[in-house]
Short mmCIF file of C-alpha atoms in Angstrom, two decimals:
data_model
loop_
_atom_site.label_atom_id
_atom_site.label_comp_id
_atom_site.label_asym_id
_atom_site.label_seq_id
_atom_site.Cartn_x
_atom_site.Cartn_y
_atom_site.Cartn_z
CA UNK A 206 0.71 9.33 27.66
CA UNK A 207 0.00 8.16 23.71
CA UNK A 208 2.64 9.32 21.41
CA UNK A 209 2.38 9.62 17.83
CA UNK A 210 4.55 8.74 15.45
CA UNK A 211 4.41 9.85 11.84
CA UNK A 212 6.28 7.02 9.87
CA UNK A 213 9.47 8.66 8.45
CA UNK A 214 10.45 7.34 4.65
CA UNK A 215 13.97 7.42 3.47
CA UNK A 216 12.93 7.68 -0.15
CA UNK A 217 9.67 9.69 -1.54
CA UNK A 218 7.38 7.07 -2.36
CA UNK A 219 6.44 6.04 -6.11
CA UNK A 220 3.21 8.08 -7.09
CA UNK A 221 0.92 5.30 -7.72
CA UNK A 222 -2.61 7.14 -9.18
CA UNK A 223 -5.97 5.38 -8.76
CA UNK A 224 -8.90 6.23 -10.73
CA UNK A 225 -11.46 5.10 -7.87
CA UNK A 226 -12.27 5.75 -4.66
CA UNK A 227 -10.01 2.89 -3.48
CA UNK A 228 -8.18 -0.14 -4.23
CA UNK A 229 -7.91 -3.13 -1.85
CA UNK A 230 -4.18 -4.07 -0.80
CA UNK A 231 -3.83 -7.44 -2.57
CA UNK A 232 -5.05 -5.44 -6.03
CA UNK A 233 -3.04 -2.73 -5.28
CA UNK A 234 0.19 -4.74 -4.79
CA UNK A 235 -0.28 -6.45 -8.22
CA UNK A 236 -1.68 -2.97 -9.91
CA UNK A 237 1.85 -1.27 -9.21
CA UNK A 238 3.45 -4.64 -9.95
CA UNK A 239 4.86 -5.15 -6.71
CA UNK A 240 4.02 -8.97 -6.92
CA UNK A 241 2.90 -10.91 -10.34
CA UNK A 242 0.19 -12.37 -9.18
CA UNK A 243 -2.91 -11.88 -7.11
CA UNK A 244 -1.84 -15.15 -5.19
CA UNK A 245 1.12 -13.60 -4.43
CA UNK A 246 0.06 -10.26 -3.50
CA UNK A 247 -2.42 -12.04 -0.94
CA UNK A 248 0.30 -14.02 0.66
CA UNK A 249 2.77 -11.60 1.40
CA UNK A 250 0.01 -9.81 2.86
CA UNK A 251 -1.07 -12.72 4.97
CA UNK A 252 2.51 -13.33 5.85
CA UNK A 253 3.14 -9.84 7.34
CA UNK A 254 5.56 -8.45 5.15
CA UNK A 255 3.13 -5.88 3.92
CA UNK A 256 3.09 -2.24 5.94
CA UNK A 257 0.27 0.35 5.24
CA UNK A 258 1.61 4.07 6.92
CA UNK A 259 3.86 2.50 9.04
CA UNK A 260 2.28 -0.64 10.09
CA UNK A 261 2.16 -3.83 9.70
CA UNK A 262 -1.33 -4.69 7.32
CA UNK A 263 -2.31 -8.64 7.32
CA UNK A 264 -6.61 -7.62 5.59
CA UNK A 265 -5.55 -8.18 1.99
CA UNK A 266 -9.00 -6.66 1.96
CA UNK A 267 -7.87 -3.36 3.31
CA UNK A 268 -9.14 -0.30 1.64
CA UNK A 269 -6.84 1.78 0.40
CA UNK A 270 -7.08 5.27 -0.35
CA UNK A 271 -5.46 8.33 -1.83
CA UNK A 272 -2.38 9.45 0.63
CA UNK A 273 -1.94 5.58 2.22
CA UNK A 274 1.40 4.36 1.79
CA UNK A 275 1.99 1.05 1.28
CA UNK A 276 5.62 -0.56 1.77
CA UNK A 277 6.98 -3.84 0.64
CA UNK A 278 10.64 -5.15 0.08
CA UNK A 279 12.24 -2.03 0.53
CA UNK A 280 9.97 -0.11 -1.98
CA UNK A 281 7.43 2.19 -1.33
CA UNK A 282 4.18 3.37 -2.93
CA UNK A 283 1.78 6.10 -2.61
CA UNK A 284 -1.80 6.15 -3.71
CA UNK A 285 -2.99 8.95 -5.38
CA UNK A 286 -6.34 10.14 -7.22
CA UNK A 287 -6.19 10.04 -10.69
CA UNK A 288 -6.62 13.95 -11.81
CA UNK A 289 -7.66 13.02 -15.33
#
């Protein structure tokens, strides 16, 4: 039997609004200024210490879209669309 498991977060994540369709991870990290560079942002990535809705996300290219959360040293982000 599968079980799913809705990640649970401790804190509501920081509305992060995008005003396209999606943002890949590295950009996103460095966008919300998670990391200060775009080396950086694809190294913790690579390293495994980046988690997209629960899991663990090593594609720096991953597409990210409105309602992913992304976590990364105990902070957490949401992407949202950009209403304007």
């Amino acid at each position: 039997m599968k079980v799913s498991v809705t990640p649970k977060y401790t804190v509501k994540p920081e509305q992060i609004p995008i005003h396209t369709e999606f943002i890949k991870l590295d950009s996103f990290l460095k966008f919300c200024n998670a990391v200060e560079s775009g080396a950086e942002g694809k190294a913790v990535v690579q390293n495994g210490e980046v988690r997209v809705n629960g899991f663990v996300c090593t594609m720096r290219g991953k597409k990210l879209r409105p309602g992913d959360v992304v976590s990364f040293d105990g902070q957490n982000w949401q992407v949202t669309a950009d209403e304007a």
